[in-house]
Coordinates of C-alpha atoms in Angstrom, one line a residue:
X1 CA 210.9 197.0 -65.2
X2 CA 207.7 195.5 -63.9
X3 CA 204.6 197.5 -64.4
X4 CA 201.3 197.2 -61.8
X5 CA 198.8 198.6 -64.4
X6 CA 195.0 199.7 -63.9
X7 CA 192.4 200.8 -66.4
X8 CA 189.1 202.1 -65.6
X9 CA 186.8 203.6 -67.9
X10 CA 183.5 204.6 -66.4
X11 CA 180.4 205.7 -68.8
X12 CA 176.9 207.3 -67.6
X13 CA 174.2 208.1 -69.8
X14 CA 171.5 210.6 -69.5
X15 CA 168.7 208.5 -70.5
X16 CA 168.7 204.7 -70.3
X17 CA 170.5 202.6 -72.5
X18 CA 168.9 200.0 -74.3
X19 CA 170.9 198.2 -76.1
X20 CA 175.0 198.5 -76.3
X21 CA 178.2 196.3 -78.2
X22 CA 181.3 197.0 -76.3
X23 CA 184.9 196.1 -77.9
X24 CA 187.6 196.6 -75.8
X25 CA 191.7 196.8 -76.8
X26 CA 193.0 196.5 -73.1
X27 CA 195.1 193.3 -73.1
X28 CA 198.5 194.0 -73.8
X29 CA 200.8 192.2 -76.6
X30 CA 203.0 189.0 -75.5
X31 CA 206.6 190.1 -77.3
X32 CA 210.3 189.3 -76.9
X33 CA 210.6 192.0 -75.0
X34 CA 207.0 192.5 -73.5
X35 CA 205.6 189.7 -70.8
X36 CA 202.0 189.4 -69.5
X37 CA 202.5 188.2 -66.1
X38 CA 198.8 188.6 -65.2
X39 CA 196.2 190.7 -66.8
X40 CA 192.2 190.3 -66.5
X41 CA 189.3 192.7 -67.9
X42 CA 186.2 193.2 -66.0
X43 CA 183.1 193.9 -68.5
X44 CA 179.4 194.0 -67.0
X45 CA 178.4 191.2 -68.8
X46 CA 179.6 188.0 -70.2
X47 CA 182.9 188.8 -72.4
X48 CA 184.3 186.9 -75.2
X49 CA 188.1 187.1 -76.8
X50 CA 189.3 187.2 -80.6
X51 CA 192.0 188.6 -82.4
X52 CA 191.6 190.9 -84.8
X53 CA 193.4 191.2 -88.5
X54 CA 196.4 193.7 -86.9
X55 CA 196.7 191.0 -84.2
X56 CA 195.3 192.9 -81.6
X57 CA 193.7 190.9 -78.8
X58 CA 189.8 192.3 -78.3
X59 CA 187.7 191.6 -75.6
X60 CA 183.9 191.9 -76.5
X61 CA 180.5 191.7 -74.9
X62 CA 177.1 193.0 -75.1
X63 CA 174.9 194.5 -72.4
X64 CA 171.3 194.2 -73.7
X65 CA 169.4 195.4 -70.7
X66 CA 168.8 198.9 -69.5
X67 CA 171.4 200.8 -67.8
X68 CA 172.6 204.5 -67.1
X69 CA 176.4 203.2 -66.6
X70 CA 179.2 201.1 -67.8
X71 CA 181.9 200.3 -66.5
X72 CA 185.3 198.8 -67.7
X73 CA 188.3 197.9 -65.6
X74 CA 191.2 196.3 -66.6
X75 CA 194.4 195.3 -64.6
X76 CA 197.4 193.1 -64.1
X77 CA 201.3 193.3 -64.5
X78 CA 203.7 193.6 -67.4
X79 CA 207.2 192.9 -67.3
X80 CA 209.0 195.3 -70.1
X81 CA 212.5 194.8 -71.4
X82 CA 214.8 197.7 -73.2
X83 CA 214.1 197.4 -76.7
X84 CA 217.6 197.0 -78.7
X85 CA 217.9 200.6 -80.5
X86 CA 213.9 201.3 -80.4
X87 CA 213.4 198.1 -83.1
X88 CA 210.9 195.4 -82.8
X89 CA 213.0 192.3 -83.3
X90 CA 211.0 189.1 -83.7
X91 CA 207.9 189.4 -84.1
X92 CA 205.4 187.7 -86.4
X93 CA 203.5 190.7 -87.8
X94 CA 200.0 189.0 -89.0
X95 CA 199.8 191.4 -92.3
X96 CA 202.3 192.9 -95.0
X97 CA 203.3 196.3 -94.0
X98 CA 202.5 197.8 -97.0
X99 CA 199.0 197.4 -95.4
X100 CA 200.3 200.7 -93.2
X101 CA 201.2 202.8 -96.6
X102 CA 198.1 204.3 -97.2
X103 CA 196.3 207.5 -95.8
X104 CA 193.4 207.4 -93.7
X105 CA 190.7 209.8 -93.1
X106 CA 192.6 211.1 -90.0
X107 CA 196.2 210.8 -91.4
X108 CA 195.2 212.5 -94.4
X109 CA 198.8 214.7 -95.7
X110 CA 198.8 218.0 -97.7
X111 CA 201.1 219.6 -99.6
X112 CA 202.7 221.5 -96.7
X113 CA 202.7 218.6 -94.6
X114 CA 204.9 216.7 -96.9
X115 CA 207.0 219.7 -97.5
X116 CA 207.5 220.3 -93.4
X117 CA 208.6 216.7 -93.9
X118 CA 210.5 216.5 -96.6
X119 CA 214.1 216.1 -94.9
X120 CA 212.5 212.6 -93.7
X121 CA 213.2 210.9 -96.9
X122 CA 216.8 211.8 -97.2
X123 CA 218.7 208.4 -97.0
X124 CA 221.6 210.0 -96.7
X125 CA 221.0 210.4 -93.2
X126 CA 221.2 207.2 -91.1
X127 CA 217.1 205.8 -90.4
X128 CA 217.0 205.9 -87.4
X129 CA 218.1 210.0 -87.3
X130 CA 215.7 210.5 -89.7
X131 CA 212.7 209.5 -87.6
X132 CA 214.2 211.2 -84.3
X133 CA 214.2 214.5 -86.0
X134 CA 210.6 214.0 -87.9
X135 CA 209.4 213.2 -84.2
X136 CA 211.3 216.2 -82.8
X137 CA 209.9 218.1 -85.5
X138 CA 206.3 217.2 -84.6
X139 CA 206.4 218.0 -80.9
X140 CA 207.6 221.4 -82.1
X141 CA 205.1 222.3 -84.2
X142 CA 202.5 220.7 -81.8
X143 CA 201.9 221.8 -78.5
X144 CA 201.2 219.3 -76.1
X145 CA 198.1 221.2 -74.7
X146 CA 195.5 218.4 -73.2
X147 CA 192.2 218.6 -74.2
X148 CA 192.5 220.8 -76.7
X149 CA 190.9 217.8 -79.2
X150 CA 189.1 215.7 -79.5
X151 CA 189.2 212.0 -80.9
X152 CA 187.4 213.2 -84.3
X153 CA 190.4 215.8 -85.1
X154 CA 192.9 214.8 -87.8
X155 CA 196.2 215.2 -88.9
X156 CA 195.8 218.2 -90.4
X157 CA 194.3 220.1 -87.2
X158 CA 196.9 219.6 -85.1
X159 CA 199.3 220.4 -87.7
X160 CA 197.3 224.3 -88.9
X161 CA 196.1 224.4 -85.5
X162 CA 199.6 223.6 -83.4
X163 CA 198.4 222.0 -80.4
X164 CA 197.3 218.7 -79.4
X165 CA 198.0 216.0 -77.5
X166 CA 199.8 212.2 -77.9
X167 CA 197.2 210.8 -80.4
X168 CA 197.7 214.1 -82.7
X169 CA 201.4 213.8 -82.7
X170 CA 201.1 209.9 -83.7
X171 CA 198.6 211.2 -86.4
X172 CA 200.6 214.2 -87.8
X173 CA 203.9 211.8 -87.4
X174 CA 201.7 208.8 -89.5
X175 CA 200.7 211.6 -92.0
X176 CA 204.3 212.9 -93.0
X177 CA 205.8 209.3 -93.0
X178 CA 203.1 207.8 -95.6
X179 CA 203.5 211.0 -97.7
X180 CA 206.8 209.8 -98.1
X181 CA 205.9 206.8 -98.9
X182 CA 206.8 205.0 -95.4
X183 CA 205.0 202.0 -93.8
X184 CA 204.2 203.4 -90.5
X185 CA 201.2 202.4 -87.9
X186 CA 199.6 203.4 -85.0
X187 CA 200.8 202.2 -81.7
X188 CA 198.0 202.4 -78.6
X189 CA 199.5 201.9 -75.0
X190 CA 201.0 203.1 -71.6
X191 CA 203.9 205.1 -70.7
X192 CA 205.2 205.1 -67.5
X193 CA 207.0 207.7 -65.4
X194 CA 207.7 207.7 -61.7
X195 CA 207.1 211.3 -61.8
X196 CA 203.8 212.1 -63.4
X197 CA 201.5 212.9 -61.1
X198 CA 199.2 210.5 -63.1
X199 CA 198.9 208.3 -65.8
X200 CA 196.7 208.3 -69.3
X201 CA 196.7 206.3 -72.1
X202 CA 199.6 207.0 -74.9
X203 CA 200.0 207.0 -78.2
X204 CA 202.9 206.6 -80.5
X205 CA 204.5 205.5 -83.9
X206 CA 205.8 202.3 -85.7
X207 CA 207.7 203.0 -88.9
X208 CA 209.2 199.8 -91.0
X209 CA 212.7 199.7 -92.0
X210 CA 212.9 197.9 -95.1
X211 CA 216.6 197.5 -94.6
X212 CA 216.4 195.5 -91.2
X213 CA 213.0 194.4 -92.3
X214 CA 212.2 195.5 -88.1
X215 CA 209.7 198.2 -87.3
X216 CA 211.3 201.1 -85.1
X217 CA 209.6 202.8 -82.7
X218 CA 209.0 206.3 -82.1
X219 CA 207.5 208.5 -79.5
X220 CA 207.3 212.1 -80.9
X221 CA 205.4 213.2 -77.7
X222 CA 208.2 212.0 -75.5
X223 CA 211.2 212.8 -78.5
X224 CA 212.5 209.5 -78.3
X225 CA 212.5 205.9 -79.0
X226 CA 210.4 203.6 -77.2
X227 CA 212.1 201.9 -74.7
X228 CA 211.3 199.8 -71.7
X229 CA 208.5 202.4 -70.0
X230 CA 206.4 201.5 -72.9
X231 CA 204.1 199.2 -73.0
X232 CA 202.2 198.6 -75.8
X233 CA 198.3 197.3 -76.2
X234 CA 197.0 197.8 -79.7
X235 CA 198.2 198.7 -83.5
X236 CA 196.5 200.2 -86.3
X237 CA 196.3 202.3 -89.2
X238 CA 195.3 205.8 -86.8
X239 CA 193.2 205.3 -83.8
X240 CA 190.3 204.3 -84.8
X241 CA 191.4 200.8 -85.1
X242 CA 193.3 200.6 -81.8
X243 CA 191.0 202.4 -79.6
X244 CA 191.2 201.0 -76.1
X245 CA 187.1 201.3 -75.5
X246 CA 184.8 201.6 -78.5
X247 CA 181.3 200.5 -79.3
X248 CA 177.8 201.5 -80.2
X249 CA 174.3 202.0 -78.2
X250 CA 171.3 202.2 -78.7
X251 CA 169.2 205.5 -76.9
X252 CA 171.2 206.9 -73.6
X253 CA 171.0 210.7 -74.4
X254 CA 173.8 212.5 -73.7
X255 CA 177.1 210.2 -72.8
X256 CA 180.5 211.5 -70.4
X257 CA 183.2 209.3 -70.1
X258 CA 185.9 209.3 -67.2
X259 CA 189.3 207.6 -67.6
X260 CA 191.4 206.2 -64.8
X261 CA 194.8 205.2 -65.1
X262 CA 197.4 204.0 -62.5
X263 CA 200.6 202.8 -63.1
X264 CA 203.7 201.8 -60.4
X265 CA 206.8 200.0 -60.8
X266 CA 207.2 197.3 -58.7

């Protein structure tokens, strides 16, 4: 499956900005299973490229002028590959996945949480069941419902509040694997369909199999493992680390931000 992908993220500002950092998770990964054919960002200003300590290729630059609108585009194809029974095989992960153990202020568990959960650390039942039902789980007790949060909105919300989107079933998912003690991590990216009427960013789950020392990957949005209409950007702890545009500014007012994404198979 070959993937055409564009990105376009537009900002406007009711005042001038003065001053603004930009940092930009848009490139995707080069894996086993994952090649880049082409891919180029196109920033406003002079950009420069480092890796960050999850790996994640990040594109920054700095606009230090005054300007009512930004604008981010990214583009280029990706050749995806089925992944062999949803694992990640082959990969040099840059940190210990214990890193991916602890809570974060948006994956924070309660009590009822880990109870909801608490089926997940059966080992009786093969791994790989486990985290299909924990994801099955999730997208019943959440509602896909779009824009009904908002990128500040945890674990927890989505979970009392039983709607959300993508990023609050990877949350809630993240939250009920590390309250059972689970390596599990955030995984930013694309999903393609040839019938959605249009495209958005995604969100999903990495949980670590100790026994095939492999991550496995889940989409509780979509039920299943990922496969090869998922193409993956960015990981992270939650989404704060793997968020495809993120920066800060100086004056600008009031900000609205519009999204764009196409994808076709060619």
């Amino acid at each position: 499956m070959k993937l055409h992908i564009e990105h376009h993220t537009e900002y406007t500002y009711s005042w001038p900005v003065i001053y603004s950092i930009q940092h930009i998770r848009l490139t995707p990964f080069k894996l086993p299973n994952q090649k880049v054919l082409k891919w180029e960002i196109s920033t406003p200003a002079k950009a420069s490229h480092t890796l960050d300590h999850f790996g994640n290729k990040v594109t920054h630059f700095t606009v230090n002028q005054s300007h009512q609108r930004l604008e981010v585009t990214s583009r280029g194809v990706v050749e995806l590959t089925p992944l062999v029974g949803g694992y990640l095989h082959d990969q040099a992960d840059p940190v210990n996945p214990l890193v991916f153990s602890g809570a974060t202020p948006l994956t924070v568990y309660t009590p009822d949480m880990a109870q909801f959960s608490s089926f997940v650390a059966d080992s009786h039942i093969p791994f790989e069941a486990r985290m299909l039902a924990l994801a099955n789980a999730v997208a019943d007790r959440v509602q896909y419902k779009t824009g009904s949060t908002t990128v500040a909105h945890t674990a927890a919300d989505a979970f009392e509040n039983g709607e959300g989107v993508c990023q609050d079933h990877a949350h809630l998912m993240l939250a009920c694997l590390r309250a059972h003690g689970f390596c599990a991590r955030y995984v930013s990216g694309y999903r393609f369909s040839e019938h959605a009427p249009e495209h958005a960013s995604h969100a999903w789950v990495d949980v670590y199999n100790p026994d095939k020392q492999a991550w496995l990957s889940v989409d509780a949005t979509h039920r299943c493992l990922a496969d090869e209409f998922h193409c993956r950007l960015a990981v992270a702890r939650d989404f704060t680390g793997a968020s495809p545009v993120r920066g800060v500014r100086s004056g600008g007012g009031e900000e609205r931000m519009k999204v764009g994404v196409q994808i076709s198979g060619i």
